[in-house]
């Protein structure tokens, strides 16, 4: 512990109130297992503020901390893939230098398995022959190719809206849309689990920011009450760390009561939820009652980029005020060509969505049978709840070495004592992938006393 004294001047982050934590009993632990290095008790937030006048003051303590925690578990981030993000992947273990082959992949967003489809790759190659690698310009200057123009219209048509705008990423779609519309003196109220790109858009807009309790219409009502002025409420279609969906009808009612506009980020739900794949708003029958629909192409379409769609007036306004779009290079035409093909497949192969939901149900069953806790998820994003912030990397290392690629998530990405593995299910997973993956995870969790059976 003496090593950690040098960090003691750095304030610890406050511990957020959390659901009951299942504490490991000493006799449940394998005595031969190495203990967690003390440095693992610290996290990024300990290196955010520091005393002194030197802008580099935190670099040395951070480096010192990182040199201990990186090999102790943080190395599980940014592991380089040596294959496409399919249902089986080859991944470099940067700790040992080995390539671990044929791992069951629950880490990639490729919810419909589209990124590596032969048709998508052929479209990409064809575009590369015509346009080369990049667009070499902002979309409002020289960066818009005919592919971009056509795709922008196809996105609006698919979502059943008048118009759309395409951004370089989902992140920039949120930042550009929120800060493009809202100003200092306005009010933005977002769900407390809103993605970082929504939060960053709120900060950039300089509007007053408030957060309502996750999925609680009554709290949204309280947060909107008494504010006279422009109001925007922001929710997600599927929450990216919990895999649950919002009660849209209730939230819409509250927005109407207060004259607030409603925006939904369907990053994880567009192209997979709803009878035609438009998203959770379609699935809940309230698509037309939401003012701004936003999403990303990096998840279900397996590509890259983001979009906002809605009325022509909204899109025309955002075209002029979304700085993250027009001060940034347009998406590569090669990417757009792949996306166009993926969107075509989403529409011509609705059975992919059926397969995805069958796979989700099967995985839920496999996890439940093995007593693996998976939160409140009702989607293809399934959190495997570990809650043990100190040991999640140790557990993650065993799961990785035993043949499953899945990402650990801990504070500050989720609350303290809410560590989890985020599992992404794809339509492309076979029964064998699901069974083998669930069994491997359960076997390791059993060792740590996390599985109940
Ligand atoms: C809800 C949500 N919005 C936006 C984004 C950002 O999308 P992208 O990765 O395309 O930038 C993400 C990414 O994880 C997300 O989960």
JSON list of N, CA and C in Angstrom, two decimals, residues 114-165:
[
{"chain": "A", "resi": 114, "resn": "UNK", "atom": "N", "xyz": [-23.35, -7.62, -40.32]},
{"chain": "A", "resi": 114, "resn": "UNK", "atom": "CA", "xyz": [-23.32, -7.07, -41.68]},
{"chain": "A", "resi": 114, "resn": "UNK", "atom": "C", "xyz": [-21.92, -6.62, -42.13]},
{"chain": "A", "resi": 115, "resn": "UNK", "atom": "N", "xyz": [-21.05, -6.25, -41.21]},
{"chain": "A", "resi": 115, "resn": "UNK", "atom": "CA", "xyz": [-19.81, -5.56, -41.62]},
{"chain": "A", "resi": 115, "resn": "UNK", "atom": "C", "xyz": [-18.94, -6.40, -42.56]},
{"chain": "A", "resi": 116, "resn": "UNK", "atom": "N", "xyz": [-19.03, -7.72, -42.42]},
{"chain": "A", "resi": 116, "resn": "UNK", "atom": "CA", "xyz": [-18.14, -8.57, -43.23]},
{"chain": "A", "resi": 116, "resn": "UNK", "atom": "C", "xyz": [-18.90, -9.38, -44.27]},
{"chain": "A", "resi": 117, "resn": "UNK", "atom": "N", "xyz": [-20.15, -9.00, -44.52]},
{"chain": "A", "resi": 117, "resn": "UNK", "atom": "CA", "xyz": [-20.92, -9.72, -45.54]},
{"chain": "A", "resi": 117, "resn": "UNK", "atom": "C", "xyz": [-20.26, -9.51, -46.90]},
{"chain": "A", "resi": 118, "resn": "UNK", "atom": "N", "xyz": [-20.19, -10.55, -47.76]},
{"chain": "A", "resi": 118, "resn": "UNK", "atom": "CA", "xyz": [-19.53, -10.41, -49.06]},
{"chain": "A", "resi": 118, "resn": "UNK", "atom": "C", "xyz": [-20.10, -9.26, -49.89]},
{"chain": "A", "resi": 119, "resn": "UNK", "atom": "N", "xyz": [-21.43, -9.05, -49.81]},
{"chain": "A", "resi": 119, "resn": "UNK", "atom": "CA", "xyz": [-22.04, -7.97, -50.59]},
{"chain": "A", "resi": 119, "resn": "UNK", "atom": "C", "xyz": [-21.53, -6.60, -50.14]},
{"chain": "A", "resi": 120, "resn": "UNK", "atom": "N", "xyz": [-21.34, -6.47, -48.82]},
{"chain": "A", "resi": 120, "resn": "UNK", "atom": "CA", "xyz": [-20.86, -5.19, -48.28]},
{"chain": "A", "resi": 120, "resn": "UNK", "atom": "C", "xyz": [-19.41, -4.97, -48.70]},
{"chain": "A", "resi": 121, "resn": "UNK", "atom": "N", "xyz": [-18.61, -6.03, -48.61]},
{"chain": "A", "resi": 121, "resn": "UNK", "atom": "CA", "xyz": [-17.20, -5.88, -48.99]},
{"chain": "A", "resi": 121, "resn": "UNK", "atom": "C", "xyz": [-17.08, -5.56, -50.48]},
{"chain": "A", "resi": 122, "resn": "UNK", "atom": "N", "xyz": [-17.93, -6.17, -51.30]},
{"chain": "A", "resi": 122, "resn": "UNK", "atom": "CA", "xyz": [-17.87, -5.90, -52.75]},
{"chain": "A", "resi": 122, "resn": "UNK", "atom": "C", "xyz": [-18.21, -4.44, -53.03]},
{"chain": "A", "resi": 123, "resn": "UNK", "atom": "N", "xyz": [-19.23, -3.90, -52.33]},
{"chain": "A", "resi": 123, "resn": "UNK", "atom": "CA", "xyz": [-19.62, -2.49, -52.53]},
{"chain": "A", "resi": 123, "resn": "UNK", "atom": "C", "xyz": [-18.47, -1.56, -52.12]},
{"chain": "A", "resi": 124, "resn": "UNK", "atom": "N", "xyz": [-17.80, -1.93, -51.04]},
{"chain": "A", "resi": 124, "resn": "UNK", "atom": "CA", "xyz": [-16.68, -1.11, -50.56]},
{"chain": "A", "resi": 124, "resn": "UNK", "atom": "C", "xyz": [-15.55, -1.11, -51.58]},
{"chain": "A", "resi": 125, "resn": "UNK", "atom": "N", "xyz": [-15.25, -2.28, -52.12]},
{"chain": "A", "resi": 125, "resn": "UNK", "atom": "CA", "xyz": [-14.15, -2.37, -53.10]},
{"chain": "A", "resi": 125, "resn": "UNK", "atom": "C", "xyz": [-14.48, -1.57, -54.36]},
{"chain": "A", "resi": 126, "resn": "UNK", "atom": "N", "xyz": [-15.72, -1.67, -54.78]},
{"chain": "A", "resi": 126, "resn": "UNK", "atom": "CA", "xyz": [-16.14, -0.94, -55.99]},
{"chain": "A", "resi": 126, "resn": "UNK", "atom": "C", "xyz": [-15.99, 0.57, -55.77]},
{"chain": "A", "resi": 127, "resn": "UNK", "atom": "N", "xyz": [-16.42, 1.04, -54.61]},
{"chain": "A", "resi": 127, "resn": "UNK", "atom": "CA", "xyz": [-16.32, 2.48, -54.32]},
{"chain": "A", "resi": 127, "resn": "UNK", "atom": "C", "xyz": [-14.86, 2.91, -54.22]},
{"chain": "A", "resi": 128, "resn": "UNK", "atom": "N", "xyz": [-14.03, 2.05, -53.65]},
{"chain": "A", "resi": 128, "resn": "UNK", "atom": "CA", "xyz": [-12.60, 2.41, -53.52]},
{"chain": "A", "resi": 128, "resn": "UNK", "atom": "C", "xyz": [-11.98, 2.59, -54.90]},
{"chain": "A", "resi": 129, "resn": "UNK", "atom": "N", "xyz": [-12.42, 1.77, -55.85]},
{"chain": "A", "resi": 129, "resn": "UNK", "atom": "CA", "xyz": [-11.89, 1.90, -57.23]},
{"chain": "A", "resi": 129, "resn": "UNK", "atom": "C", "xyz": [-12.26, 3.24, -57.84]},
{"chain": "A", "resi": 130, "resn": "UNK", "atom": "N", "xyz": [-13.46, 3.70, -57.53]},
{"chain": "A", "resi": 130, "resn": "UNK", "atom": "CA", "xyz": [-13.93, 4.96, -58.13]},
{"chain": "A", "resi": 130, "resn": "UNK", "atom": "C", "xyz": [-13.43, 6.16, -57.35]},
{"chain": "A", "resi": 131, "resn": "UNK", "atom": "N", "xyz": [-13.62, 6.14, -56.02]},
{"chain": "A", "resi": 131, "resn": "UNK", "atom": "CA", "xyz": [-13.41, 7.36, -55.23]},
{"chain": "A", "resi": 131, "resn": "UNK", "atom": "C", "xyz": [-12.09, 7.38, -54.46]},
{"chain": "A", "resi": 132, "resn": "UNK", "atom": "N", "xyz": [-11.42, 6.24, -54.31]},
{"chain": "A", "resi": 132, "resn": "UNK", "atom": "CA", "xyz": [-10.22, 6.19, -53.47]},
{"chain": "A", "resi": 132, "resn": "UNK", "atom": "C", "xyz": [-10.59, 6.13, -52.00]},
{"chain": "A", "resi": 133, "resn": "UNK", "atom": "N", "xyz": [-9.64, 6.46, -51.14]},
{"chain": "A", "resi": 133, "resn": "UNK", "atom": "CA", "xyz": [-9.81, 6.20, -49.72]},
{"chain": "A", "resi": 133, "resn": "UNK", "atom": "C", "xyz": [-10.65, 7.19, -48.94]},
{"chain": "A", "resi": 134, "resn": "UNK", "atom": "N", "xyz": [-10.52, 8.48, -49.21]},
{"chain": "A", "resi": 134, "resn": "UNK", "atom": "CA", "xyz": [-11.19, 9.45, -48.34]},
{"chain": "A", "resi": 134, "resn": "UNK", "atom": "C", "xyz": [-12.00, 10.47, -49.14]},
{"chain": "A", "resi": 135, "resn": "UNK", "atom": "N", "xyz": [-12.79, 11.30, -48.43]},
{"chain": "A", "resi": 135, "resn": "UNK", "atom": "CA", "xyz": [-13.63, 12.27, -49.15]},
{"chain": "A", "resi": 135, "resn": "UNK", "atom": "C", "xyz": [-12.92, 13.61, -49.32]},
{"chain": "A", "resi": 136, "resn": "UNK", "atom": "N", "xyz": [-11.85, 13.85, -48.56]},
{"chain": "A", "resi": 136, "resn": "UNK", "atom": "CA", "xyz": [-10.99, 15.04, -48.75]},
{"chain": "A", "resi": 136, "resn": "UNK", "atom": "C", "xyz": [-11.72, 16.36, -48.67]},
{"chain": "A", "resi": 137, "resn": "UNK", "atom": "N", "xyz": [-12.76, 16.43, -47.82]},
{"chain": "A", "resi": 137, "resn": "UNK", "atom": "CA", "xyz": [-13.43, 17.72, -47.67]},
{"chain": "A", "resi": 137, "resn": "UNK", "atom": "C", "xyz": [-14.59, 17.67, -46.70]},
{"chain": "A", "resi": 138, "resn": "UNK", "atom": "N", "xyz": [-14.94, 18.83, -46.19]},
{"chain": "A", "resi": 138, "resn": "UNK", "atom": "CA", "xyz": [-16.14, 18.94, -45.35]},
{"chain": "A", "resi": 138, "resn": "UNK", "atom": "C", "xyz": [-17.37, 18.64, -46.21]},
{"chain": "A", "resi": 139, "resn": "UNK", "atom": "N", "xyz": [-18.43, 18.11, -45.61]},
{"chain": "A", "resi": 139, "resn": "UNK", "atom": "CA", "xyz": [-19.63, 17.82, -46.43]},
{"chain": "A", "resi": 139, "resn": "UNK", "atom": "C", "xyz": [-20.21, 19.06, -47.10]},
{"chain": "A", "resi": 140, "resn": "UNK", "atom": "N", "xyz": [-20.03, 20.25, -46.49]},
{"chain": "A", "resi": 140, "resn": "UNK", "atom": "CA", "xyz": [-20.63, 21.43, -47.15]},
{"chain": "A", "resi": 140, "resn": "UNK", "atom": "C", "xyz": [-19.70, 22.02, -48.22]},
{"chain": "A", "resi": 141, "resn": "UNK", "atom": "N", "xyz": [-18.46, 21.54, -48.27]},
{"chain": "A", "resi": 141, "resn": "UNK", "atom": "CA", "xyz": [-17.55, 22.03, -49.31]},
{"chain": "A", "resi": 141, "resn": "UNK", "atom": "C", "xyz": [-17.41, 20.92, -50.36]},
{"chain": "A", "resi": 142, "resn": "UNK", "atom": "N", "xyz": [-16.27, 20.23, -50.38]},
{"chain": "A", "resi": 142, "resn": "UNK", "atom": "CA", "xyz": [-16.07, 19.26, -51.47]},
{"chain": "A", "resi": 142, "resn": "UNK", "atom": "C", "xyz": [-16.28, 17.81, -51.05]},
{"chain": "A", "resi": 143, "resn": "UNK", "atom": "N", "xyz": [-16.66, 17.57, -49.76]},
{"chain": "A", "resi": 143, "resn": "UNK", "atom": "CA", "xyz": [-16.66, 16.19, -49.27]},
{"chain": "A", "resi": 143, "resn": "UNK", "atom": "C", "xyz": [-17.88, 15.35, -49.59]},
{"chain": "A", "resi": 144, "resn": "UNK", "atom": "N", "xyz": [-18.92, 15.97, -50.19]},
{"chain": "A", "resi": 144, "resn": "UNK", "atom": "CA", "xyz": [-20.14, 15.20, -50.48]},
{"chain": "A", "resi": 144, "resn": "UNK", "atom": "C", "xyz": [-20.04, 14.56, -51.86]},
{"chain": "A", "resi": 145, "resn": "UNK", "atom": "N", "xyz": [-20.02, 13.23, -51.88]},
{"chain": "A", "resi": 145, "resn": "UNK", "atom": "CA", "xyz": [-20.07, 12.54, -53.17]},
{"chain": "A", "resi": 145, "resn": "UNK", "atom": "C", "xyz": [-21.53, 12.17, -53.47]},
{"chain": "A", "resi": 146, "resn": "UNK", "atom": "N", "xyz": [-21.75, 11.64, -54.63]},
{"chain": "A", "resi": 146, "resn": "UNK", "atom": "CA", "xyz": [-23.09, 11.18, -54.99]},
{"chain": "A", "resi": 146, "resn": "UNK", "atom": "C", "xyz": [-23.54, 10.06, -54.02]},
{"chain": "A", "resi": 147, "resn": "UNK", "atom": "N", "xyz": [-22.57, 9.29, -53.55]},
{"chain": "A", "resi": 147, "resn": "UNK", "atom": "CA", "xyz": [-22.90, 8.23, -52.57]},
{"chain": "A", "resi": 147, "resn": "UNK", "atom": "C", "xyz": [-23.47, 8.83, -51.28]},
{"chain": "A", "resi": 148, "resn": "UNK", "atom": "N", "xyz": [-22.82, 9.92, -50.80]},
{"chain": "A", "resi": 148, "resn": "UNK", "atom": "CA", "xyz": [-23.30, 10.58, -49.58]},
{"chain": "A", "resi": 148, "resn": "UNK", "atom": "C", "xyz": [-24.72, 11.12, -49.79]},
{"chain": "A", "resi": 149, "resn": "UNK", "atom": "N", "xyz": [-24.92, 11.78, -50.93]},
{"chain": "A", "resi": 149, "resn": "UNK", "atom": "CA", "xyz": [-26.23, 12.38, -51.19]},
{"chain": "A", "resi": 149, "resn": "UNK", "atom": "C", "xyz": [-27.32, 11.31, -51.20]},
{"chain": "A", "resi": 150, "resn": "UNK", "atom": "N", "xyz": [-27.05, 10.23, -51.94]},
{"chain": "A", "resi": 150, "resn": "UNK", "atom": "CA", "xyz": [-28.06, 9.16, -52.05]},
{"chain": "A", "resi": 150, "resn": "UNK", "atom": "C", "xyz": [-28.30, 8.52, -50.67]},
{"chain": "A", "resi": 151, "resn": "UNK", "atom": "N", "xyz": [-27.23, 8.26, -49.94]},
{"chain": "A", "resi": 151, "resn": "UNK", "atom": "CA", "xyz": [-27.37, 7.58, -48.64]},
{"chain": "A", "resi": 151, "resn": "UNK", "atom": "C", "xyz": [-28.17, 8.44, -47.65]},
{"chain": "A", "resi": 152, "resn": "UNK", "atom": "N", "xyz": [-27.92, 9.75, -47.67]},
{"chain": "A", "resi": 152, "resn": "UNK", "atom": "CA", "xyz": [-28.64, 10.65, -46.76]},
{"chain": "A", "resi": 152, "resn": "UNK", "atom": "C", "xyz": [-30.15, 10.55, -47.02]},
{"chain": "A", "resi": 153, "resn": "UNK", "atom": "N", "xyz": [-30.53, 10.47, -48.28]},
{"chain": "A", "resi": 153, "resn": "UNK", "atom": "CA", "xyz": [-31.96, 10.33, -48.62]},
{"chain": "A", "resi": 153, "resn": "UNK", "atom": "C", "xyz": [-32.48, 8.96, -48.22]},
{"chain": "A", "resi": 154, "resn": "UNK", "atom": "N", "xyz": [-31.64, 7.95, -48.40]},
{"chain": "A", "resi": 154, "resn": "UNK", "atom": "CA", "xyz": [-32.08, 6.58, -48.06]},
{"chain": "A", "resi": 154, "resn": "UNK", "atom": "C", "xyz": [-32.30, 6.43, -46.55]},
{"chain": "A", "resi": 155, "resn": "UNK", "atom": "N", "xyz": [-31.47, 7.10, -45.78]},
{"chain": "A", "resi": 155, "resn": "UNK", "atom": "CA", "xyz": [-31.64, 7.02, -44.31]},
{"chain": "A", "resi": 155, "resn": "UNK", "atom": "C", "xyz": [-32.98, 7.65, -43.92]},
{"chain": "A", "resi": 156, "resn": "UNK", "atom": "N", "xyz": [-33.27, 8.85, -44.48]},
{"chain": "A", "resi": 156, "resn": "UNK", "atom": "CA", "xyz": [-34.53, 9.53, -44.17]},
{"chain": "A", "resi": 156, "resn": "UNK", "atom": "C", "xyz": [-35.71, 8.65, -44.60]},
{"chain": "A", "resi": 157, "resn": "UNK", "atom": "N", "xyz": [-35.62, 8.07, -45.78]},
{"chain": "A", "resi": 157, "resn": "UNK", "atom": "CA", "xyz": [-36.73, 7.25, -46.28]},
{"chain": "A", "resi": 157, "resn": "UNK", "atom": "C", "xyz": [-36.92, 6.03, -45.38]},
{"chain": "A", "resi": 158, "resn": "UNK", "atom": "N", "xyz": [-35.82, 5.38, -44.99]},
{"chain": "A", "resi": 158, "resn": "UNK", "atom": "CA", "xyz": [-35.92, 4.20, -44.13]},
{"chain": "A", "resi": 158, "resn": "UNK", "atom": "C", "xyz": [-36.58, 4.55, -42.80]},
{"chain": "A", "resi": 159, "resn": "UNK", "atom": "N", "xyz": [-36.20, 5.70, -42.25]},
{"chain": "A", "resi": 159, "resn": "UNK", "atom": "CA", "xyz": [-36.75, 6.11, -40.95]},
{"chain": "A", "resi": 159, "resn": "UNK", "atom": "C", "xyz": [-38.14, 6.76, -41.11]},
{"chain": "A", "resi": 160, "resn": "UNK", "atom": "N", "xyz": [-38.58, 6.96, -42.35]},
{"chain": "A", "resi": 160, "resn": "UNK", "atom": "CA", "xyz": [-39.90, 7.55, -42.59]},
{"chain": "A", "resi": 160, "resn": "UNK", "atom": "C", "xyz": [-39.97, 9.02, -42.23]},
{"chain": "A", "resi": 161, "resn": "UNK", "atom": "N", "xyz": [-38.87, 9.73, -42.45]},
{"chain": "A", "resi": 161, "resn": "UNK", "atom": "CA", "xyz": [-38.81, 11.16, -42.11]},
{"chain": "A", "resi": 161, "resn": "UNK", "atom": "C", "xyz": [-38.56, 11.99, -43.38]},
{"chain": "A", "resi": 162, "resn": "UNK", "atom": "N", "xyz": [-38.73, 13.31, -43.23]},
{"chain": "A", "resi": 162, "resn": "UNK", "atom": "CA", "xyz": [-38.59, 14.17, -44.40]},
{"chain": "A", "resi": 162, "resn": "UNK", "atom": "C", "xyz": [-37.14, 14.32, -44.86]},
{"chain": "A", "resi": 163, "resn": "UNK", "atom": "N", "xyz": [-36.23, 14.37, -43.90]},
{"chain": "A", "resi": 163, "resn": "UNK", "atom": "CA", "xyz": [-34.84, 14.63, -44.28]},
{"chain": "A", "resi": 163, "resn": "UNK", "atom": "C", "xyz": [-33.90, 14.11, -43.21]},
{"chain": "A", "resi": 164, "resn": "UNK", "atom": "N", "xyz": [-32.61, 14.02, -43.56]},
{"chain": "A", "resi": 164, "resn": "UNK", "atom": "CA", "xyz": [-31.62, 13.59, -42.57]},
{"chain": "A", "resi": 164, "resn": "UNK", "atom": "C", "xyz": [-30.28, 14.26, -42.84]},
{"chain": "A", "resi": 165, "resn": "UNK", "atom": "N", "xyz": [-29.40, 14.18, -41.88]},
{"chain": "A", "resi": 165, "resn": "UNK", "atom": "CA", "xyz": [-28.00, 14.62, -42.04]},
{"chain": "A", "resi": 165, "resn": "UNK", "atom": "C", "xyz": [-27.13, 13.49, -41.57]}
]
